[in-house]
CSV table of C-alpha atoms in Angstrom, one decimal:
chain,number,residue,atom,x,y,z
A,1,GLN,CA,14.6,-55.0,-10.7
A,2,SER,CA,17.3,-52.4,-10.7
A,3,VAL,CA,18.6,-50.8,-14.0
A,4,LEU,CA,22.2,-51.4,-12.9
A,5,THR,CA,23.1,-54.9,-11.7
A,6,GLN,CA,25.3,-55.6,-8.7
A,7,PRO,CA,26.0,-58.8,-6.9
A,8,PRO,CA,23.8,-59.0,-3.7
A,9,SER,CA,26.8,-59.8,-1.5
A,10,VAL,CA,30.6,-60.2,-1.4
A,11,SER,CA,32.9,-61.1,1.4
A,12,GLY,CA,36.6,-61.1,2.3
A,13,ALA,CA,39.0,-61.4,5.1
A,14,PRO,CA,40.7,-58.5,6.7
A,15,GLY,CA,43.6,-57.3,4.5
A,16,GLN,CA,42.2,-58.9,1.4
A,17,ARG,CA,41.0,-57.2,-1.8
A,18,VAL,CA,37.5,-57.4,-3.0
A,19,THR,CA,35.7,-56.0,-6.1
A,20,ILE,CA,32.1,-55.1,-6.6
A,21,SER,CA,30.8,-55.0,-10.2
A,22,CYS,CA,28.1,-52.8,-11.6
A,23,THR,CA,26.7,-53.8,-15.0
A,24,GLY,CA,24.6,-51.6,-17.1
A,25,SER,CA,23.6,-51.2,-20.7
A,26,SER,CA,23.9,-49.0,-23.8
A,27,SER,CA,21.4,-46.5,-22.4
A,28,ASN,CA,23.4,-45.8,-19.2
A,29,ILE,CA,27.0,-46.8,-18.5
A,30,GLY,CA,27.6,-47.8,-22.1
A,31,ALA,CA,26.3,-44.4,-23.3
A,32,GLY,CA,29.2,-42.7,-21.6
A,33,TYR,CA,27.4,-41.6,-18.4
A,34,ASP,CA,29.7,-41.5,-15.4
A,35,VAL,CA,29.4,-44.0,-12.5
A,36,HIS,CA,29.5,-43.0,-8.9
A,37,TRP,CA,29.7,-45.1,-5.8
A,38,TYR,CA,28.2,-44.7,-2.3
A,39,GLN,CA,28.9,-46.5,1.0
A,40,GLN,CA,26.0,-47.0,3.5
A,41,LEU,CA,27.1,-48.1,6.9
A,42,PRO,CA,24.4,-49.9,8.9
A,43,GLY,CA,21.7,-47.5,10.1
A,44,THR,CA,23.3,-44.4,8.5
A,45,ALA,CA,22.8,-42.3,5.4
A,46,PRO,CA,24.7,-43.0,2.2
A,47,LYS,CA,28.2,-41.4,1.8
A,48,LEU,CA,29.9,-40.6,-1.5
A,49,LEU,CA,32.8,-42.9,-2.1
A,50,ILE,CA,33.8,-42.5,-5.7
A,51,TYR,CA,32.6,-39.9,-8.3
A,52,GLY,CA,33.2,-39.6,-12.0
A,53,ASN,CA,34.1,-43.3,-12.3
A,54,SER,CA,37.4,-43.1,-10.5
A,55,ASN,CA,37.7,-39.9,-8.4
A,56,ARG,CA,37.9,-40.0,-4.6
A,57,PRO,CA,36.4,-37.2,-2.5
A,58,SER,CA,38.6,-35.7,0.1
A,59,GLY,CA,38.8,-37.9,3.2
A,60,VAL,CA,38.1,-41.2,1.4
A,61,PRO,CA,41.1,-43.6,1.8
A,62,ASP,CA,43.0,-44.6,-1.3
A,63,ARG,CA,42.1,-48.2,-0.5
A,64,PHE,CA,39.0,-47.5,-2.4
A,65,SER,CA,39.2,-47.2,-6.2
A,66,GLY,CA,36.8,-47.2,-9.1
A,67,SER,CA,37.0,-48.0,-12.8
A,68,LYS,CA,34.7,-48.1,-15.8
A,69,SER,CA,34.9,-50.0,-19.1
A,70,GLY,CA,32.2,-50.4,-21.7
A,71,THR,CA,28.8,-51.1,-20.1
A,72,SER,CA,30.3,-51.9,-16.6
A,73,ALA,CA,32.1,-50.4,-13.7
A,74,SER,CA,33.8,-51.8,-10.7
A,75,LEU,CA,34.7,-50.7,-7.1
A,76,ALA,CA,37.8,-52.2,-5.6
A,77,ILE,CA,38.6,-52.2,-1.9
A,78,THR,CA,42.1,-53.2,-0.9
A,79,GLY,CA,43.4,-53.9,2.6
A,80,LEU,CA,39.9,-54.8,3.8
A,81,GLN,CA,39.0,-53.5,7.3
A,82,ALA,CA,36.2,-54.4,9.6
A,83,GLU,CA,34.8,-50.9,9.3
A,84,ASP,CA,34.3,-51.4,5.6
A,85,GLU,CA,31.4,-53.8,6.3
A,86,ALA,CA,28.5,-51.9,4.7
A,87,ASP,CA,26.2,-51.7,1.7
A,88,TYR,CA,27.6,-50.3,-1.5
A,89,TYR,CA,25.6,-48.8,-4.3
A,90,CYS,CA,26.6,-47.7,-7.9
A,91,GLN,CA,24.7,-44.9,-9.5
A,92,SER,CA,24.6,-43.5,-13.1
A,93,TYR,CA,22.1,-41.9,-15.5
A,94,ASP,CA,19.8,-43.7,-17.9
A,95,SER,CA,18.7,-41.9,-21.1
A,96,SER,CA,15.9,-44.3,-21.9
A,97,LEU,CA,12.3,-43.1,-21.7
A,98,SER,CA,12.4,-39.6,-20.1
A,99,GLY,CA,15.8,-40.1,-18.5
A,100,SER,CA,16.5,-40.8,-14.9
A,101,LEU,CA,19.2,-41.2,-12.3
A,102,VAL,CA,19.5,-45.0,-11.6
A,103,PHE,CA,21.1,-47.2,-9.0
A,104,GLY,CA,22.3,-50.7,-8.6
A,105,GLY,CA,20.4,-52.9,-6.2
A,106,GLY,CA,23.3,-52.6,-3.7
A,107,THR,CA,26.0,-55.1,-2.5
A,108,LYS,CA,26.4,-56.1,1.1
A,109,LEU,CA,30.1,-56.4,1.9
A,110,THR,CA,30.8,-58.8,4.8
A,111,VAL,CA,34.3,-58.7,6.4
A,112,LEU,CA,34.9,-62.2,7.7
B,1,GLU,CA,31.0,-28.1,8.2
B,2,VAL,CA,28.5,-28.8,5.4
B,3,GLN,CA,25.3,-30.1,6.8
B,4,LEU,CA,21.9,-31.0,5.6
B,5,VAL,CA,19.0,-31.7,8.0
B,6,GLU,CA,15.7,-33.1,6.9
B,7,SER,CA,12.4,-32.7,8.8
B,8,GLY,CA,8.7,-33.1,8.3
B,9,GLY,CA,8.4,-36.9,8.1
B,10,GLY,CA,5.8,-38.9,9.9
B,11,LEU,CA,2.7,-41.0,9.5
B,12,VAL,CA,0.2,-40.0,6.8
B,13,GLN,CA,-2.9,-41.6,5.3
B,14,PRO,CA,-3.0,-42.6,1.6
B,15,GLY,CA,-4.1,-39.8,-0.6
B,16,ARG,CA,-3.0,-37.1,1.8
B,17,SER,CA,-0.1,-34.6,1.5
B,18,LEU,CA,3.1,-34.0,3.3
B,19,ARG,CA,5.9,-31.4,2.9
B,20,LEU,CA,9.5,-32.3,3.8
B,21,SER,CA,12.1,-29.6,4.5
B,22,CYS,CA,15.9,-29.8,4.1
B,23,THR,CA,17.8,-27.1,6.0
B,24,ALA,CA,21.3,-26.5,4.7
B,25,SER,CA,24.3,-25.0,6.5
B,26,GLY,CA,28.0,-24.6,6.0
B,27,PHE,CA,27.9,-23.6,2.3
B,28,THR,CA,26.3,-21.1,-0.1
B,29,PHE,CA,23.0,-22.8,-0.6
B,30,GLY,CA,22.0,-20.7,-3.6
B,31,ASP,CA,25.0,-21.8,-5.6
B,32,TYR,CA,24.1,-25.5,-5.7
B,33,ALA,CA,21.5,-27.8,-7.2
B,34,MET,CA,19.8,-30.1,-4.7
B,35,SER,CA,18.2,-33.5,-5.0
B,36,TRP,CA,16.0,-35.8,-3.0
B,37,PHE,CA,16.3,-39.6,-2.8
B,38,ARG,CA,14.4,-42.2,-0.9
B,39,GLN,CA,14.9,-45.7,0.5
B,40,ALA,CA,12.0,-48.0,1.3
B,41,PRO,CA,12.5,-50.2,4.3
B,42,GLY,CA,15.1,-52.9,3.6
B,43,LYS,CA,15.4,-51.8,0.0
B,44,GLY,CA,17.9,-49.9,-2.2
B,45,LEU,CA,18.2,-46.2,-3.1
B,46,GLU,CA,15.8,-44.5,-5.5
B,47,TRP,CA,16.1,-41.0,-7.0
B,48,VAL,CA,13.1,-38.7,-6.4
B,49,GLY,CA,13.9,-35.4,-8.0
B,50,PHE,CA,16.4,-32.6,-8.6
B,51,ILE,CA,16.2,-28.8,-8.6
B,52,ARG,CA,18.8,-26.6,-10.2
B,53,SER,CA,20.2,-23.4,-8.7
B,54,LYS,CA,18.5,-20.1,-9.7
B,55,ALA,CA,21.5,-19.3,-11.8
B,56,TYR,CA,20.4,-22.2,-14.0
B,57,GLY,CA,16.7,-21.3,-13.9
B,58,GLY,CA,15.8,-23.3,-10.8
B,59,THR,CA,14.2,-25.9,-13.0
B,60,THR,CA,13.3,-29.3,-11.8
B,61,GLU,CA,13.5,-33.0,-12.9
B,62,TYR,CA,11.5,-35.9,-11.4
B,63,ALA,CA,11.5,-39.7,-11.4
B,64,ALA,CA,8.6,-41.1,-13.4
B,65,SER,CA,7.2,-42.7,-10.2
B,66,VAL,CA,6.5,-39.3,-8.6
B,67,LYS,CA,6.1,-37.0,-11.5
B,68,GLY,CA,2.9,-35.0,-11.2
B,69,ARG,CA,2.5,-35.8,-7.5
B,70,PHE,CA,5.7,-34.5,-6.0
B,71,THR,CA,7.1,-31.0,-6.3
B,72,ILE,CA,10.6,-29.7,-5.3
B,73,SER,CA,11.2,-26.1,-4.5
B,74,ARG,CA,13.8,-23.9,-2.8
B,75,ASP,CA,14.0,-20.8,-0.7
B,76,ASP,CA,17.6,-19.6,-1.0
B,77,SER,CA,17.0,-16.8,1.6
B,78,LYS,CA,16.4,-19.5,4.2
B,79,SER,CA,18.8,-22.2,2.7
B,80,ILE,CA,15.9,-24.6,2.6
B,81,ALA,CA,14.8,-27.1,-0.1
B,82,TYR,CA,11.3,-28.5,0.1
B,83,LEU,CA,9.7,-31.7,-1.2
B,84,GLN,CA,5.9,-31.4,-1.5
B,85,MET,CA,4.3,-34.8,-1.7
B,86,ASN,CA,0.7,-35.0,-2.8
B,87,SER,CA,-1.6,-38.0,-3.4
B,88,LEU,CA,0.6,-40.2,-1.3
B,89,LYS,CA,0.5,-44.0,-1.8
B,90,THR,CA,1.6,-46.8,0.5
B,91,GLU,CA,4.5,-47.5,-1.9
B,92,ASP,CA,5.9,-44.0,-1.1
B,93,THR,CA,6.8,-45.2,2.4
B,94,ALA,CA,10.5,-44.7,2.8
B,95,VAL,CA,13.3,-42.7,4.4
B,96,TYR,CA,13.7,-39.5,2.4
B,97,TYR,CA,17.2,-38.1,2.0
B,98,CYS,CA,18.2,-34.6,0.9
B,99,THR,CA,21.5,-34.2,-0.9
B,100,ARG,CA,23.7,-31.5,-2.5
B,101,ALA,CA,24.6,-31.8,-6.2
B,102,PRO,CA,28.0,-30.3,-7.0
B,103,VAL,CA,27.2,-30.4,-10.7
B,104,VAL,CA,24.6,-28.6,-12.8
B,105,ALA,CA,23.5,-31.4,-15.2
B,106,VAL,CA,21.4,-34.1,-13.6
B,107,GLU,CA,22.8,-36.6,-16.0
B,108,ALA,CA,26.3,-36.0,-14.6
B,109,GLY,CA,25.0,-35.9,-11.1
B,110,TRP,CA,26.8,-37.2,-8.1
B,111,PHE,CA,25.7,-36.2,-4.6
B,112,ASP,CA,27.5,-35.2,-1.5
B,113,PRO,CA,26.7,-34.9,1.3
B,114,TRP,CA,23.5,-36.6,2.3
B,115,GLY,CA,21.3,-35.6,5.2
B,116,GLN,CA,20.4,-38.1,7.9
B,117,GLY,CA,17.0,-38.8,6.4
B,118,THR,CA,13.4,-38.5,7.6
B,119,LEU,CA,11.0,-41.4,7.6
B,120,VAL,CA,7.6,-41.1,5.8
B,121,THR,CA,5.1,-43.8,6.5
B,122,VAL,CA,2.0,-43.9,4.3
B,123,SER,CA,-0.6,-46.1,5.9
B,124,SER,CA,-4.3,-46.0,6.9
């Protein structure tokens, strides 16, 4: 059971827009901790996609965007492309117990 | 090009120890905090631990699941971060990733880039 909750899967046709939600609580996202997103293509290491809720590292297309509100965050992908098919993870910090970096369980994006 | 390369993975029996290395290149290693993550087969990502740069004391933080068993250290002269894993359990089986942390505070932490990972299998 992950501390952050993501849908197990989402799908969309090429060119469409999809969103992936990441729901937390008052001890993590709701406490003001930033949310970051990673993309993991099949058989590869994770890659930073969004940091600090809505910032894109150099080289990440502007088709990817992030937002945060209250105890949740979202990753939006517009103009869906076949190469976007991957697992996506949200990450934040949780201050409960002794504190820990926490992840969502991951969302498998399928491009139809 | 910034690059991280993990090594040292393999098959180990429960209760034994293993040390992973993460060799960095393409940036001033000593200026950055480093972190380790893992991913069990077919599962999601899990944070293992974090080590600050020497400028911030080189102090460490660990996930509850590994605290007291795993130790992270660094050798800035060689640009290498280590993950010493003791008293290994079958549930420690995973691909272990080394990452660079561009921020000082673990609670603000985001991580980039990630190494290719090294597989650790704990089994008798």
